[in-house]
Amino acid sequence: MEEHTGRDLISELPQGIIETILTKLPIGDAVRTSVLSTRWRNKWALLTHLVFNDRSAIQFHDITALQHIIVNFVTRFLFLHDGPIHKFSLCTSYLQSSPDIDQWLLFISRKDVKELILELGEGEWFRAPSSVFSCKNLTRLELVRCELDPPPNFKGFLFLKYLSLQQVLIPPDDVERLISSCPLLESLTLSYFDSLELTVRAPNLKYLILEGEFKDLCLANTPLLVAISVAMYMTDDIAEHFEQSSSCNFDKLLGGVPNLERLIGHIYFTKYLSIGNGRGRSRITYNQLKFIELYQVSFDDMKEVLVVLQLIMHSPNLKALQISGSSNTSGTMRSPDSEIWDEKFSIDCTFHKLKTVKLTDVSGVPHEMKFIKYLLERTPGLEEMSITPGLYVTDKRLNMLIDLVSFRRASPQASIVFIHEPV
Amino acid sequence: MAAETGTPTTLTLKSNDDELFSVAESAAILSVTIRNMVEDGCAGGVIPLDNVDGKTLASVITYMNGISAIPADEEKKKSYRDKFLSDKDFETLADMVLAANYLNMSCLMDAVSAKIAQVMEKKSVGWVRRKFGIENDYTPEEEAAVKEEHKWTFEGVETDDDN
């Protein structure tokens, strides 16, 4: 760009705008503006959003020297900083647990901090100091890889709206207590939780993301939820627990979420919902539910198919449905109870609003083909159904196609796309 | 208002150097400042914008029209913003960030300040001074003292003044 010699273009901008610009710079560059001129000397020190990360970290072969530079930088920064700190984000793979970090957190806990984000390197896990729990005005808390142990007298984060805990070690009772003591909580993410029985009570919760080896999930008081994404992993221990379980997981998880708009279930989610689901009917109608994505649904297991049907039958405004089949489906099974499709589901049910259906990892087992037939017959507004056979499904592709062309379609404009990747 | 009559309403905006611009209300209300005036019923005649000159206002209106023509797709909006700002010089960027602030247009404010930050990133102090016309009013002794005071932020830093 051309050399500029005229008026000073940015020094006279209001502090608010300068702060916005400085906040978008790597924090080291922001501090170095102090050398520009006398007017710039203290502008950086008034920043309220502090983001320390590895973006500007220099490449050092000596990791100890680099750690020293980072620790020195943050300590000096906080020492010379002036005024409130609304956001403190520290994401660095070079630091682990250290007394310095505890002191920084104690310092910022006295600065009216509203957003706190911590992600440290692997290695020795960081144990969040008690000062974290004295940040009374937090609206956002994100922690990655640490131990969290709320003190007994902790009364909750009364203003917290966003909570994300990834790979955080916290006693199960404490995580429930933490969640229910944040009355304004709108968004909750828990990932890499192991063998956890979790009951969520969060009356204002809208967004929920769960990932881990959950044993038992219950949404007890979450009437405002609009989006749920759950990934469940299964161990032998948990599978055994499931076998003995007698309660209805479908009702426990989805029995009280009438405002749901989007549902995403990964891995064992559909299997989990199918356990104890005797009635095959939902307690409620999901009038807002428009998007359903279910992964690794086993069409060998009629109970799982029932869960899928139950969901879509109770979602009169569903627009898009996406299902991936389970890759370990045997594919050789005879269809023992295929008449169930004619008997049990012959009731009058039409998916009026459904426009797109995307099916992947299709293995072509009888219940799967019946399911496709069922959808095509009852979806008058269907625009596109795409079908991608599983990678290892080879000899059955032709049979699938023969079946597909024979199915009656309720929608005259529907296009059926068969995605035939070369094997 | 548009919602009542069903026909698109056009607003007339006036810059501080008395240029007049017509713009669809639906695009103009990206500015919270203008939207408030419309909602308060003060938008009947000409809306005076005392802190924006004609050249900058023309540019902002181009942006308003461009971005409001894109449906709710954050990716496309972002690439429009990137393209819109790609050929702007520093002077225009500085005028635009002030206008965005005055008009209370958070998306433009965010994009322009990010662009300015991107220009400054990894540059030496001397380079930023030259490009933005910042006069160094430190005495050599003062400058040395400020550098010494902030020595911790220069450790291991390499600048990149290529362009």
Coordinates of N, CA and C in Angstrom, one line a residue, chain A residues 40-155:
Chain A
W40 N -0.4 6.9 22.7 CA -0.7 5.4 22.7 C -0.1 4.7 23.9
R41 N 0.6 5.4 24.7 CA 1.4 4.8 25.8 C 0.5 3.9 26.7
N42 N -0.7 4.4 27.1 CA -1.5 3.6 28.0 C -2.8 3.0 27.4
K43 N -2.9 3.1 26.1 CA -4.2 2.7 25.5 C -4.4 1.2 25.8
W44 N -3.4 0.4 25.6 CA -3.5 -1.1 25.8 C -3.9 -1.4 27.2
A45 N -3.5 -0.6 28.1 CA -3.7 -1.0 29.5 C -5.1 -0.9 30.0
L46 N -6.0 -0.3 29.1 CA -7.4 -0.2 29.5 C -8.2 -1.3 28.8
L47 N -7.6 -2.2 28.1 CA -8.3 -3.3 27.4 C -9.1 -4.0 28.5
T48 N -10.3 -4.4 28.1 CA -11.1 -5.2 29.1 C -11.2 -6.7 28.7
H49 N -10.9 -7.0 27.4 CA -11.0 -8.3 26.9 C -9.6 -8.9 26.6
L50 N -9.1 -9.7 27.5 CA -7.7 -10.2 27.4 C -7.7 -11.6 26.9
V51 N -7.1 -11.8 25.8 CA -7.0 -13.2 25.2 C -5.5 -13.5 25.0
F52 N -5.0 -14.5 25.8 CA -3.7 -14.9 25.8 C -3.7 -16.3 25.1
N53 N -3.0 -16.4 23.9 CA -3.0 -17.7 23.3 C -1.7 -17.9 22.6
D54 N -1.5 -19.0 21.8 CA -0.3 -19.3 21.2 C -0.1 -18.6 19.8
R55 N -1.1 -17.7 19.5 CA -1.1 -17.2 18.1 C 0.2 -16.4 17.8
S56 N 0.7 -15.7 18.8 CA 1.9 -15.0 18.5 C 3.1 -15.6 19.1
A57 N 3.0 -16.8 19.7 CA 4.1 -17.4 20.3 C 5.2 -17.7 19.3
I58 N 6.4 -17.4 19.7 CA 7.5 -17.5 18.8 C 8.0 -19.0 19.0
Q59 N 8.7 -19.4 17.9 CA 9.2 -20.8 18.0 C 10.5 -20.8 18.8
F60 N 10.4 -21.5 19.9 CA 11.6 -21.7 20.7 C 12.0 -23.2 20.8
H61 N 13.2 -23.5 20.6 CA 13.5 -24.9 20.8 C 13.5 -25.2 22.3
D62 N 13.9 -24.2 23.1 CA 13.9 -24.5 24.5 C 12.6 -24.2 25.1
I63 N 11.8 -25.2 25.4 CA 10.5 -25.1 25.9 C 10.4 -24.3 27.3
T64 N 11.5 -24.6 28.1 CA 11.5 -23.9 29.4 C 11.7 -22.4 29.2
A65 N 12.5 -22.0 28.3 CA 12.6 -20.6 28.0 C 11.3 -19.9 27.5
L66 N 10.6 -20.7 26.7 CA 9.4 -20.2 26.1 C 8.3 -20.1 27.3
Q67 N 8.3 -21.1 28.1 CA 7.4 -21.0 29.3 C 7.7 -19.8 30.1
H68 N 9.0 -19.5 30.3 CA 9.3 -18.4 31.1 C 8.9 -17.1 30.5
I69 N 9.0 -17.0 29.1 CA 8.6 -15.8 28.4 C 7.1 -15.6 28.6
I70 N 6.3 -16.7 28.4 CA 4.8 -16.5 28.5 C 4.4 -16.1 29.9
V71 N 5.0 -16.8 30.9 CA 4.6 -16.5 32.3 C 5.0 -15.0 32.6
N72 N 6.2 -14.7 32.2 CA 6.6 -13.3 32.4 C 5.7 -12.3 31.7
F73 N 5.3 -12.6 30.5 CA 4.4 -11.7 29.8 C 3.1 -11.5 30.5
V74 N 2.4 -12.6 30.8 CA 1.1 -12.5 31.5 C 1.2 -11.8 32.8
T75 N 2.2 -12.1 33.6 CA 2.4 -11.5 34.9 C 2.6 -10.0 34.8
R76 N 3.5 -9.6 33.9 CA 3.8 -8.2 33.6 C 2.5 -7.5 33.1
F77 N 1.8 -8.1 32.2 CA 0.6 -7.5 31.6 C -0.4 -7.2 32.7
L78 N -0.6 -8.2 33.6 CA -1.7 -8.0 34.6 C -1.2 -6.9 35.6
F79 N 0.1 -6.9 35.8 CA 0.7 -5.9 36.8 C 0.5 -4.5 36.3
L80 N 0.6 -4.3 35.0 CA 0.5 -2.9 34.4 C -0.9 -2.6 33.9
H81 N -1.8 -3.6 34.0 CA -3.1 -3.4 33.5 C -3.9 -2.4 34.4
D82 N -4.8 -1.7 33.8 CA -5.5 -0.7 34.5 C -7.0 -0.9 34.3
G83 N -7.8 -1.1 35.4 CA -9.2 -1.1 35.3 C -9.8 -2.5 35.2
P84 N -11.1 -2.6 34.9 CA -11.8 -3.9 35.0 C -11.3 -4.8 33.9
I85 N -11.5 -6.1 34.1 CA -11.2 -7.1 33.1 C -12.5 -7.9 32.9
H86 N -13.1 -7.8 31.8 CA -14.4 -8.5 31.6 C -14.2 -9.9 31.0
K87 N -13.1 -10.1 30.2 CA -12.9 -11.4 29.7 C -11.4 -11.8 29.9
F88 N -11.2 -13.0 30.4 CA -9.8 -13.5 30.5 C -9.8 -14.9 29.9
S89 N -9.0 -15.0 28.8 CA -8.9 -16.2 28.1 C -7.5 -16.6 28.0
L90 N -7.2 -17.8 28.5 CA -5.8 -18.3 28.5 C -5.8 -19.7 27.9
C91 N -5.3 -19.7 26.6 CA -5.3 -21.0 25.9 C -3.9 -21.2 25.4
T92 N -3.1 -22.1 26.1 CA -1.8 -22.3 25.6 C -1.4 -23.7 25.9
S93 N -0.7 -24.3 24.9 CA -0.3 -25.7 25.1 C 1.0 -25.8 25.8
Y94 N 1.7 -24.6 26.1 CA 3.0 -24.6 26.7 C 3.0 -24.5 28.2
L95 N 1.8 -24.2 28.8 CA 1.8 -24.1 30.2 C 1.0 -25.2 30.8
Q96 N 1.4 -25.7 32.0 CA 0.6 -26.6 32.8 C 0.3 -26.0 34.1
S97 N -0.2 -26.8 35.0 CA -0.5 -26.3 36.3 C 0.7 -25.5 36.9
S98 N 0.5 -24.3 37.4 CA 1.6 -23.6 38.1 C 1.0 -22.6 39.0
P99 N 1.8 -22.3 40.1 CA 1.3 -21.3 41.1 C 1.1 -20.0 40.4
D100 N 1.8 -19.6 39.3 CA 1.6 -18.4 38.6 C 0.1 -18.3 38.1
I101 N -0.4 -19.4 37.5 CA -1.7 -19.3 37.0 C -2.7 -19.1 38.1
D102 N -2.5 -19.8 39.3 CA -3.4 -19.6 40.4 C -3.5 -18.1 40.8
Q103 N -2.3 -17.5 40.8 CA -2.2 -16.1 41.2 C -3.0 -15.2 40.2
W104 N -2.8 -15.5 38.9 CA -3.5 -14.7 37.9 C -5.0 -14.8 38.1
L105 N -5.5 -16.0 38.4 CA -6.9 -16.2 38.5 C -7.4 -15.5 39.8
L106 N -6.6 -15.5 40.8 CA -7.0 -14.8 42.0 C -7.1 -13.3 41.7
F107 N -6.1 -12.8 40.9 CA -6.1 -11.4 40.5 C -7.3 -11.0 39.7
I108 N -7.6 -11.8 38.7 CA -8.8 -11.4 37.8 C -10.1 -11.7 38.5
S109 N -10.1 -12.6 39.5 CA -11.4 -12.8 40.2 C -11.8 -11.5 41.0
R110 N -10.8 -10.6 41.2 CA -11.2 -9.4 41.9 C -11.4 -8.2 40.9
K111 N -11.5 -8.6 39.6 CA -11.7 -7.5 38.6 C -13.0 -7.6 37.9
D112 N -14.0 -8.2 38.5 CA -15.3 -8.2 38.0 C -15.4 -9.0 36.6
V113 N -14.6 -10.1 36.6 CA -14.5 -10.8 35.3 C -15.9 -11.5 35.0
K114 N -16.2 -11.4 33.7 CA -17.5 -12.0 33.2 C -17.3 -13.2 32.4
E115 N -16.2 -13.3 31.6 CA -16.0 -14.4 30.8 C -14.6 -15.0 31.1
L116 N -14.6 -16.3 31.5 CA -13.3 -17.0 31.8 C -13.2 -18.2 31.0
I117 N -12.0 -18.3 30.3 CA -11.8 -19.4 29.4 C -10.4 -19.9 29.6
L118 N -10.3 -21.2 30.0 CA -8.9 -21.7 30.3 C -8.7 -23.0 29.6
E119 N -7.6 -23.1 28.8 CA -7.3 -24.4 28.2 C -5.7 -24.5 28.3
L120 N -5.3 -25.4 29.1 CA -3.8 -25.5 29.3 C -3.3 -26.7 28.6
G121 N -2.0 -26.9 28.5 CA -1.4 -28.0 27.8 C -1.7 -29.3 28.5
E122 N -1.4 -30.4 27.8 CA -1.6 -31.7 28.4 C -0.4 -31.9 29.3
G123 N -0.5 -33.0 30.0 CA 0.5 -33.2 31.1 C -0.2 -33.2 32.4
E124 N 0.5 -32.6 33.4 CA -0.1 -32.6 34.7 C -1.4 -31.7 34.6
W125 N -2.5 -32.3 35.1 CA -3.8 -31.5 35.0 C -3.8 -30.4 36.0
F126 N -4.4 -29.3 35.5 CA -4.5 -28.1 36.2 C -5.7 -28.3 37.2
R127 N -5.5 -27.9 38.4 CA -6.6 -27.9 39.3 C -7.1 -26.5 39.5
A128 N -8.4 -26.3 39.2 CA -8.9 -24.9 39.2 C -8.9 -24.4 40.7
P129 N -8.3 -23.3 41.0 CA -8.2 -22.8 42.3 C -9.6 -22.3 42.8
S130 N -9.8 -22.2 44.1 CA -11.1 -21.8 44.6 C -11.5 -20.4 44.1
S131 N -10.5 -19.6 43.7 CA -10.8 -18.2 43.3 C -11.8 -18.2 42.1
V132 N -11.7 -19.3 41.3 CA -12.6 -19.4 40.1 C -14.1 -19.3 40.6
F133 N -14.3 -19.9 41.8 CA -15.7 -19.9 42.3 C -16.1 -18.6 42.9
S134 N -15.2 -17.7 43.1 CA -15.6 -16.4 43.7 C -15.8 -15.4 42.6
C135 N -15.7 -15.8 41.3 CA -16.0 -14.9 40.2 C -17.5 -14.8 40.1
K136 N -18.1 -14.0 40.9 CA -19.6 -14.0 41.1 C -20.4 -13.6 39.8
N137 N -19.7 -12.8 39.0 CA -20.5 -12.2 37.9 C -20.2 -12.9 36.5
L138 N -19.6 -14.1 36.6 CA -19.4 -14.8 35.3 C -20.7 -15.0 34.5
T139 N -20.6 -14.7 33.2 CA -21.6 -15.1 32.3 C -21.2 -16.3 31.4
R140 N -19.9 -16.5 31.3 CA -19.4 -17.5 30.4 C -18.2 -18.2 31.1
L141 N -18.2 -19.5 31.2 CA -17.1 -20.3 31.8 C -16.8 -21.5 30.9
E142 N -15.6 -21.5 30.4 CA -15.1 -22.6 29.5 C -13.9 -23.2 30.1
L143 N -13.9 -24.5 30.4 CA -12.7 -25.1 30.9 C -12.4 -26.3 30.2
V144 N -11.1 -26.5 29.8 CA -10.7 -27.7 29.2 C -9.5 -28.4 30.0
R145 N -9.6 -29.7 30.2 CA -8.6 -30.4 30.9 C -8.2 -29.8 32.2
C146 N -9.1 -29.9 33.2 CA -8.7 -29.5 34.5 C -9.5 -30.3 35.5
E147 N -9.2 -30.1 36.8 CA -9.9 -30.7 37.9 C -10.7 -29.6 38.5
L148 N -12.0 -29.9 38.8 CA -12.9 -28.8 39.3 C -13.5 -29.4 40.6
D149 N -13.4 -28.7 41.6 CA -13.9 -29.1 42.9 C -14.6 -28.0 43.6
P150 N -15.9 -27.8 43.4 CA -16.6 -26.6 44.0 C -16.5 -26.7 45.5
P151 N -16.2 -25.6 46.1 CA -16.2 -25.6 47.6 C -17.6 -25.9 48.2
P152 N -17.7 -26.5 49.4 CA -19.0 -26.8 49.9 C -19.9 -25.6 50.0
N153 N -19.4 -24.5 50.3 CA -20.3 -23.3 50.5 C -20.5 -22.5 49.2
F154 N -20.2 -23.2 48.0 CA -20.4 -22.5 46.7 C -21.9 -22.3 46.5
K155 N -22.3 -21.1 46.2 CA -23.7 -20.8 46.0 C -24.2 -20.8 44.6

